[in-house]
Amino acid sequence: MGAPERHPLRADPVRRPGRPEEWRLDDLGLTPFQHLTLRLCRWHFHAFNAPESQGWLRALQLATGEVGAVQAGALCYDVVALVEALRAVRRSTFRFNPEACAGCRCWATADERRLLALLGAVARGQEGRAQTEAQLLSDGTPNPDLVATARRYSTRHGMGLSAQPLA
């Protein structure tokens, strides 16, 4: 019994090409904590998109494996607060790549990259850039709650969030 045969007309999902306005995660130079933040956000976005997926539970399991049971609950709670602050103002669809898809999770969408840029700006104390990123994430509407929530998240959990600015 060998590996299952691939359908001749389907591309290998792990090797899917990037879509317009996607960046390979490997090219972004993310710190391990930035990558963890993105993965947790993706599971929560997925939970809102498909509640039966129980993405929130997958996020909690991921966080527990990465930071331990003592810190995982607070980390996930603050990620949900970040996602909710974004959802409260944004009306357009937040484009994300599902963490469960092997061919998708190696790519960052423009929206995901902007969220990481917001967190990085907050961690580096770049208030103007943080306000700009939050407003762009919020469909042009100023969103001081998103900036405040990002600041709280960065202060509580931000080990390594500021390592490299994302342009």
JSON list of C-alpha atoms in Angstrom, two decimals:
[
{"chain": "A", "resi": 1, "resn": "MET", "atom": "CA", "xyz": [0.00, 0.00, 0.00]},
{"chain": "A", "resi": 2, "resn": "GLY", "atom": "CA", "xyz": [1.59, 3.21, -1.16]},
{"chain": "A", "resi": 3, "resn": "ALA", "atom": "CA", "xyz": [0.55, 6.81, -0.94]},
{"chain": "A", "resi": 4, "resn": "PRO", "atom": "CA", "xyz": [-2.94, 7.55, -2.21]},
{"chain": "A", "resi": 5, "resn": "GLU", "atom": "CA", "xyz": [-3.06, 8.44, -5.87]},
{"chain": "A", "resi": 6, "resn": "ARG", "atom": "CA", "xyz": [-3.54, 12.06, -6.76]},
{"chain": "A", "resi": 7, "resn": "HIS", "atom": "CA", "xyz": [-6.33, 13.03, -9.07]},
{"chain": "A", "resi": 8, "resn": "PRO", "atom": "CA", "xyz": [-4.65, 13.94, -12.37]},
{"chain": "A", "resi": 9, "resn": "LEU", "atom": "CA", "xyz": [-6.61, 17.20, -12.77]},
{"chain": "A", "resi": 10, "resn": "ARG", "atom": "CA", "xyz": [-6.19, 18.52, -9.24]},
{"chain": "A", "resi": 11, "resn": "ALA", "atom": "CA", "xyz": [-3.12, 20.49, -8.30]},
{"chain": "A", "resi": 12, "resn": "ASP", "atom": "CA", "xyz": [-1.18, 19.48, -5.24]},
{"chain": "A", "resi": 13, "resn": "PRO", "atom": "CA", "xyz": [-2.76, 21.70, -2.54]},
{"chain": "A", "resi": 14, "resn": "VAL", "atom": "CA", "xyz": [0.57, 22.11, -0.76]},
{"chain": "A", "resi": 15, "resn": "ARG", "atom": "CA", "xyz": [2.06, 23.61, -3.89]},
{"chain": "A", "resi": 16, "resn": "ARG", "atom": "CA", "xyz": [-0.76, 25.94, -4.89]},
{"chain": "A", "resi": 17, "resn": "PRO", "atom": "CA", "xyz": [0.47, 29.21, -6.37]},
{"chain": "A", "resi": 18, "resn": "GLY", "atom": "CA", "xyz": [-0.18, 32.43, -4.51]},
{"chain": "A", "resi": 19, "resn": "ARG", "atom": "CA", "xyz": [-3.13, 34.55, -5.48]},
{"chain": "A", "resi": 20, "resn": "PRO", "atom": "CA", "xyz": [-2.83, 38.24, -6.35]},
{"chain": "A", "resi": 21, "resn": "GLU", "atom": "CA", "xyz": [-1.98, 40.22, -3.21]},
{"chain": "A", "resi": 22, "resn": "GLU", "atom": "CA", "xyz": [-0.77, 37.19, -1.27]},
{"chain": "A", "resi": 23, "resn": "TRP", "atom": "CA", "xyz": [2.71, 36.81, 0.23]},
{"chain": "A", "resi": 24, "resn": "ARG", "atom": "CA", "xyz": [4.52, 33.64, 1.21]},
{"chain": "A", "resi": 25, "resn": "LEU", "atom": "CA", "xyz": [4.83, 33.57, 4.99]},
{"chain": "A", "resi": 26, "resn": "ASP", "atom": "CA", "xyz": [8.46, 32.50, 4.59]},
{"chain": "A", "resi": 27, "resn": "ASP", "atom": "CA", "xyz": [9.16, 35.78, 2.78]},
{"chain": "A", "resi": 28, "resn": "LEU", "atom": "CA", "xyz": [7.64, 37.96, 5.53]},
{"chain": "A", "resi": 29, "resn": "GLY", "atom": "CA", "xyz": [10.26, 37.11, 8.14]},
{"chain": "A", "resi": 30, "resn": "LEU", "atom": "CA", "xyz": [7.70, 36.58, 10.89]},
{"chain": "A", "resi": 31, "resn": "THR", "atom": "CA", "xyz": [8.85, 35.86, 14.41]},
{"chain": "A", "resi": 32, "resn": "PRO", "atom": "CA", "xyz": [7.46, 32.67, 15.95]},
{"chain": "A", "resi": 33, "resn": "PHE", "atom": "CA", "xyz": [5.05, 34.76, 18.00]},
{"chain": "A", "resi": 34, "resn": "GLN", "atom": "CA", "xyz": [3.81, 36.71, 14.96]},
{"chain": "A", "resi": 35, "resn": "HIS", "atom": "CA", "xyz": [3.22, 33.40, 13.22]},
{"chain": "A", "resi": 36, "resn": "LEU", "atom": "CA", "xyz": [1.37, 32.03, 16.25]},
{"chain": "A", "resi": 37, "resn": "THR", "atom": "CA", "xyz": [-0.79, 35.17, 16.37]},
{"chain": "A", "resi": 38, "resn": "LEU", "atom": "CA", "xyz": [-1.70, 34.76, 12.71]},
{"chain": "A", "resi": 39, "resn": "ARG", "atom": "CA", "xyz": [-2.52, 31.07, 13.19]},
{"chain": "A", "resi": 40, "resn": "LEU", "atom": "CA", "xyz": [-4.74, 31.80, 16.21]},
{"chain": "A", "resi": 41, "resn": "CYS", "atom": "CA", "xyz": [-6.56, 34.60, 14.37]},
{"chain": "A", "resi": 42, "resn": "ARG", "atom": "CA", "xyz": [-7.15, 32.31, 11.42]},
{"chain": "A", "resi": 43, "resn": "TRP", "atom": "CA", "xyz": [-8.76, 29.66, 13.60]},
{"chain": "A", "resi": 44, "resn": "HIS", "atom": "CA", "xyz": [-11.07, 32.29, 15.12]},
{"chain": "A", "resi": 45, "resn": "PHE", "atom": "CA", "xyz": [-11.96, 33.77, 11.72]},
{"chain": "A", "resi": 46, "resn": "HIS", "atom": "CA", "xyz": [-12.72, 30.23, 10.59]},
{"chain": "A", "resi": 47, "resn": "ALA", "atom": "CA", "xyz": [-14.94, 29.68, 13.64]},
{"chain": "A", "resi": 48, "resn": "PHE", "atom": "CA", "xyz": [-17.05, 32.71, 12.67]},
{"chain": "A", "resi": 49, "resn": "ASN", "atom": "CA", "xyz": [-17.14, 31.59, 9.04]},
{"chain": "A", "resi": 50, "resn": "ALA", "atom": "CA", "xyz": [-18.01, 27.95, 9.81]},
{"chain": "A", "resi": 51, "resn": "PRO", "atom": "CA", "xyz": [-19.13, 27.54, 13.45]},
{"chain": "A", "resi": 52, "resn": "GLU", "atom": "CA", "xyz": [-19.31, 23.75, 13.12]},
{"chain": "A", "resi": 53, "resn": "SER", "atom": "CA", "xyz": [-15.53, 23.74, 12.58]},
{"chain": "A", "resi": 54, "resn": "GLN", "atom": "CA", "xyz": [-15.02, 24.61, 16.25]},
{"chain": "A", "resi": 55, "resn": "GLY", "atom": "CA", "xyz": [-12.09, 26.77, 15.24]},
{"chain": "A", "resi": 56, "resn": "TRP", "atom": "CA", "xyz": [-12.02, 28.35, 18.69]},
{"chain": "A", "resi": 57, "resn": "LEU", "atom": "CA", "xyz": [-11.25, 24.92, 20.17]},
{"chain": "A", "resi": 58, "resn": "ARG", "atom": "CA", "xyz": [-8.47, 24.33, 17.63]},
{"chain": "A", "resi": 59, "resn": "ALA", "atom": "CA", "xyz": [-7.05, 27.76, 18.55]},
{"chain": "A", "resi": 60, "resn": "LEU", "atom": "CA", "xyz": [-7.08, 26.87, 22.24]},
{"chain": "A", "resi": 61, "resn": "GLN", "atom": "CA", "xyz": [-5.36, 23.54, 21.53]},
{"chain": "A", "resi": 62, "resn": "LEU", "atom": "CA", "xyz": [-2.74, 25.31, 19.42]},
{"chain": "A", "resi": 63, "resn": "ALA", "atom": "CA", "xyz": [-2.13, 27.95, 22.09]},
{"chain": "A", "resi": 64, "resn": "THR", "atom": "CA", "xyz": [-1.87, 25.32, 24.81]},
{"chain": "A", "resi": 65, "resn": "GLY", "atom": "CA", "xyz": [0.77, 23.47, 22.81]},
{"chain": "A", "resi": 66, "resn": "GLU", "atom": "CA", "xyz": [2.75, 26.66, 22.20]},
{"chain": "A", "resi": 67, "resn": "VAL", "atom": "CA", "xyz": [2.53, 28.60, 25.49]},
{"chain": "A", "resi": 68, "resn": "GLY", "atom": "CA", "xyz": [1.17, 26.05, 27.98]},
{"chain": "A", "resi": 69, "resn": "ALA", "atom": "CA", "xyz": [-2.20, 25.63, 29.63]},
{"chain": "A", "resi": 70, "resn": "VAL", "atom": "CA", "xyz": [-1.69, 28.46, 32.14]},
{"chain": "A", "resi": 71, "resn": "GLN", "atom": "CA", "xyz": [-1.24, 31.16, 29.46]},
{"chain": "A", "resi": 72, "resn": "ALA", "atom": "CA", "xyz": [-3.34, 29.69, 26.63]},
{"chain": "A", "resi": 73, "resn": "GLY", "atom": "CA", "xyz": [-6.72, 30.86, 27.90]},
{"chain": "A", "resi": 74, "resn": "ALA", "atom": "CA", "xyz": [-5.67, 34.48, 28.33]},
{"chain": "A", "resi": 75, "resn": "LEU", "atom": "CA", "xyz": [-3.89, 34.47, 24.96]},
{"chain": "A", "resi": 76, "resn": "CYS", "atom": "CA", "xyz": [-6.95, 33.12, 23.14]},
{"chain": "A", "resi": 77, "resn": "TYR", "atom": "CA", "xyz": [-9.26, 35.50, 24.99]},
{"chain": "A", "resi": 78, "resn": "ASP", "atom": "CA", "xyz": [-7.17, 38.45, 23.85]},
{"chain": "A", "resi": 79, "resn": "VAL", "atom": "CA", "xyz": [-7.07, 37.15, 20.26]},
{"chain": "A", "resi": 80, "resn": "VAL", "atom": "CA", "xyz": [-10.88, 36.93, 20.30]},
{"chain": "A", "resi": 81, "resn": "ALA", "atom": "CA", "xyz": [-11.03, 40.51, 21.65]},
{"chain": "A", "resi": 82, "resn": "LEU", "atom": "CA", "xyz": [-8.79, 41.62, 18.77]},
{"chain": "A", "resi": 83, "resn": "VAL", "atom": "CA", "xyz": [-10.96, 39.84, 16.20]},
{"chain": "A", "resi": 84, "resn": "GLU", "atom": "CA", "xyz": [-14.12, 41.28, 17.75]},
{"chain": "A", "resi": 85, "resn": "ALA", "atom": "CA", "xyz": [-12.73, 44.83, 17.74]},
{"chain": "A", "resi": 86, "resn": "LEU", "atom": "CA", "xyz": [-12.09, 44.41, 14.03]},
{"chain": "A", "resi": 87, "resn": "ARG", "atom": "CA", "xyz": [-15.49, 42.86, 13.33]},
{"chain": "A", "resi": 88, "resn": "ALA", "atom": "CA", "xyz": [-17.30, 45.63, 15.22]},
{"chain": "A", "resi": 89, "resn": "VAL", "atom": "CA", "xyz": [-16.42, 48.26, 12.59]},
{"chain": "A", "resi": 90, "resn": "ARG", "atom": "CA", "xyz": [-15.41, 46.42, 9.42]},
{"chain": "A", "resi": 91, "resn": "ARG", "atom": "CA", "xyz": [-18.22, 45.79, 6.96]},
{"chain": "A", "resi": 92, "resn": "SER", "atom": "CA", "xyz": [-16.30, 44.15, 4.12]},
{"chain": "A", "resi": 93, "resn": "THR", "atom": "CA", "xyz": [-15.16, 40.54, 4.21]},
{"chain": "A", "resi": 94, "resn": "PHE", "atom": "CA", "xyz": [-11.85, 39.98, 5.97]},
{"chain": "A", "resi": 95, "resn": "ARG", "atom": "CA", "xyz": [-9.87, 37.80, 3.59]},
{"chain": "A", "resi": 96, "resn": "PHE", "atom": "CA", "xyz": [-7.96, 35.10, 5.42]},
{"chain": "A", "resi": 97, "resn": "ASN", "atom": "CA", "xyz": [-6.40, 31.79, 4.54]},
{"chain": "A", "resi": 98, "resn": "PRO", "atom": "CA", "xyz": [-7.70, 28.86, 6.56]},
{"chain": "A", "resi": 99, "resn": "GLU", "atom": "CA", "xyz": [-5.14, 27.32, 8.88]},
{"chain": "A", "resi": 100, "resn": "ALA", "atom": "CA", "xyz": [-6.60, 23.87, 8.19]},
{"chain": "A", "resi": 101, "resn": "CYS", "atom": "CA", "xyz": [-5.67, 24.06, 4.49]},
{"chain": "A", "resi": 102, "resn": "ALA", "atom": "CA", "xyz": [-2.09, 22.94, 3.89]},
{"chain": "A", "resi": 103, "resn": "GLY", "atom": "CA", "xyz": [-1.94, 24.73, 0.55]},
{"chain": "A", "resi": 104, "resn": "CYS", "atom": "CA", "xyz": [-3.37, 27.97, 1.95]},
{"chain": "A", "resi": 105, "resn": "ARG", "atom": "CA", "xyz": [-1.73, 28.43, 5.31]},
{"chain": "A", "resi": 106, "resn": "CYS", "atom": "CA", "xyz": [1.70, 29.18, 3.83]},
{"chain": "A", "resi": 107, "resn": "TRP", "atom": "CA", "xyz": [0.30, 32.36, 2.23]},
{"chain": "A", "resi": 108, "resn": "ALA", "atom": "CA", "xyz": [-0.74, 35.63, 3.88]},
{"chain": "A", "resi": 109, "resn": "THR", "atom": "CA", "xyz": [-3.56, 37.69, 2.44]},
{"chain": "A", "resi": 110, "resn": "ALA", "atom": "CA", "xyz": [-3.37, 41.47, 2.24]},
{"chain": "A", "resi": 111, "resn": "ASP", "atom": "CA", "xyz": [-5.80, 41.72, 5.18]},
{"chain": "A", "resi": 112, "resn": "GLU", "atom": "CA", "xyz": [-3.74, 39.33, 7.31]},
{"chain": "A", "resi": 113, "resn": "ARG", "atom": "CA", "xyz": [-0.57, 41.22, 6.49]},
{"chain": "A", "resi": 114, "resn": "ARG", "atom": "CA", "xyz": [-2.21, 44.52, 7.46]},
{"chain": "A", "resi": 115, "resn": "LEU", "atom": "CA", "xyz": [-3.33, 43.03, 10.80]},
{"chain": "A", "resi": 116, "resn": "LEU", "atom": "CA", "xyz": [0.24, 41.91, 11.48]},
{"chain": "A", "resi": 117, "resn": "ALA", "atom": "CA", "xyz": [1.46, 45.39, 10.50]},
{"chain": "A", "resi": 118, "resn": "LEU", "atom": "CA", "xyz": [-0.97, 46.93, 13.01]},
{"chain": "A", "resi": 119, "resn": "LEU", "atom": "CA", "xyz": [0.32, 44.68, 15.79]},
{"chain": "A", "resi": 120, "resn": "GLY", "atom": "CA", "xyz": [3.92, 45.44, 14.86]},
{"chain": "A", "resi": 121, "resn": "ALA", "atom": "CA", "xyz": [3.30, 49.20, 14.79]},
{"chain": "A", "resi": 122, "resn": "VAL", "atom": "CA", "xyz": [1.67, 49.07, 18.23]},
{"chain": "A", "resi": 123, "resn": "ALA", "atom": "CA", "xyz": [4.53, 46.99, 19.63]},
{"chain": "A", "resi": 124, "resn": "ARG", "atom": "CA", "xyz": [7.08, 49.51, 18.29]},
{"chain": "A", "resi": 125, "resn": "GLY", "atom": "CA", "xyz": [5.11, 52.48, 19.64]},
{"chain": "A", "resi": 126, "resn": "GLN", "atom": "CA", "xyz": [4.32, 53.85, 16.15]},
{"chain": "A", "resi": 127, "resn": "GLU", "atom": "CA", "xyz": [0.96, 55.38, 17.05]},
{"chain": "A", "resi": 128, "resn": "GLY", "atom": "CA", "xyz": [0.37, 57.10, 13.70]},
{"chain": "A", "resi": 129, "resn": "ARG", "atom": "CA", "xyz": [1.09, 53.96, 11.72]},
{"chain": "A", "resi": 130, "resn": "ALA", "atom": "CA", "xyz": [-1.08, 51.91, 14.08]},
{"chain": "A", "resi": 131, "resn": "GLN", "atom": "CA", "xyz": [-4.01, 54.34, 13.62]},
{"chain": "A", "resi": 132, "resn": "THR", "atom": "CA", "xyz": [-3.56, 54.21, 9.84]},
{"chain": "A", "resi": 133, "resn": "GLU", "atom": "CA", "xyz": [-3.43, 50.40, 9.73]},
{"chain": "A", "resi": 134, "resn": "ALA", "atom": "CA", "xyz": [-6.52, 50.17, 11.97]},
{"chain": "A", "resi": 135, "resn": "GLN", "atom": "CA", "xyz": [-8.43, 52.61, 9.78]},
{"chain": "A", "resi": 136, "resn": "LEU", "atom": "CA", "xyz": [-7.49, 50.70, 6.62]},
{"chain": "A", "resi": 137, "resn": "LEU", "atom": "CA", "xyz": [-8.53, 47.42, 8.28]},
{"chain": "A", "resi": 138, "resn": "SER", "atom": "CA", "xyz": [-11.83, 49.06, 9.26]},
{"chain": "A", "resi": 139, "resn": "ASP", "atom": "CA", "xyz": [-12.89, 50.11, 5.75]},
{"chain": "A", "resi": 140, "resn": "GLY", "atom": "CA", "xyz": [-11.72, 53.68, 6.21]},
{"chain": "A", "resi": 141, "resn": "THR", "atom": "CA", "xyz": [-13.43, 54.22, 9.56]},
{"chain": "A", "resi": 142, "resn": "PRO", "atom": "CA", "xyz": [-11.21, 55.31, 12.46]},
{"chain": "A", "resi": 143, "resn": "ASN", "atom": "CA", "xyz": [-11.11, 52.46, 14.96]},
{"chain": "A", "resi": 144, "resn": "PRO", "atom": "CA", "xyz": [-9.46, 53.51, 18.23]},
{"chain": "A", "resi": 145, "resn": "ASP", "atom": "CA", "xyz": [-10.89, 50.40, 19.94]},
{"chain": "A", "resi": 146, "resn": "LEU", "atom": "CA", "xyz": [-8.94, 48.17, 17.55]},
{"chain": "A", "resi": 147, "resn": "VAL", "atom": "CA", "xyz": [-5.72, 50.07, 18.29]},
{"chain": "A", "resi": 148, "resn": "ALA", "atom": "CA", "xyz": [-6.36, 49.89, 22.05]},
{"chain": "A", "resi": 149, "resn": "THR", "atom": "CA", "xyz": [-7.11, 46.17, 21.84]},
{"chain": "A", "resi": 150, "resn": "ALA", "atom": "CA", "xyz": [-3.99, 45.58, 19.74]},
{"chain": "A", "resi": 151, "resn": "ARG", "atom": "CA", "xyz": [-1.97, 47.54, 22.30]},
{"chain": "A", "resi": 152, "resn": "ARG", "atom": "CA", "xyz": [-3.36, 45.42, 25.15]},
{"chain": "A", "resi": 153, "resn": "TYR", "atom": "CA", "xyz": [-2.62, 42.24, 23.22]},
{"chain": "A", "resi": 154, "resn": "SER", "atom": "CA", "xyz": [0.91, 43.39, 22.41]},
{"chain": "A", "resi": 155, "resn": "THR", "atom": "CA", "xyz": [1.59, 44.44, 26.00]},
{"chain": "A", "resi": 156, "resn": "ARG", "atom": "CA", "xyz": [0.31, 41.18, 27.49]},
{"chain": "A", "resi": 157, "resn": "HIS", "atom": "CA", "xyz": [1.64, 38.71, 24.95]},
{"chain": "A", "resi": 158, "resn": "GLY", "atom": "CA", "xyz": [3.84, 40.58, 22.49]},
{"chain": "A", "resi": 159, "resn": "MET", "atom": "CA", "xyz": [7.12, 38.75, 22.89]},
{"chain": "A", "resi": 160, "resn": "GLY", "atom": "CA", "xyz": [8.75, 39.28, 19.53]},
{"chain": "A", "resi": 161, "resn": "LEU", "atom": "CA", "xyz": [5.91, 41.11, 17.77]},
{"chain": "A", "resi": 162, "resn": "SER", "atom": "CA", "xyz": [8.10, 44.07, 16.86]},
{"chain": "A", "resi": 163, "resn": "ALA", "atom": "CA", "xyz": [11.00, 42.20, 15.30]},
{"chain": "A", "resi": 164, "resn": "GLN", "atom": "CA", "xyz": [10.47, 43.26, 11.69]},
{"chain": "A", "resi": 165, "resn": "PRO", "atom": "CA", "xyz": [8.18, 45.94, 10.28]},
{"chain": "A", "resi": 166, "resn": "LEU", "atom": "CA", "xyz": [5.84, 44.79, 7.55]},
{"chain": "A", "resi": 167, "resn": "ALA", "atom": "CA", "xyz": [5.57, 47.44, 4.83]}
]
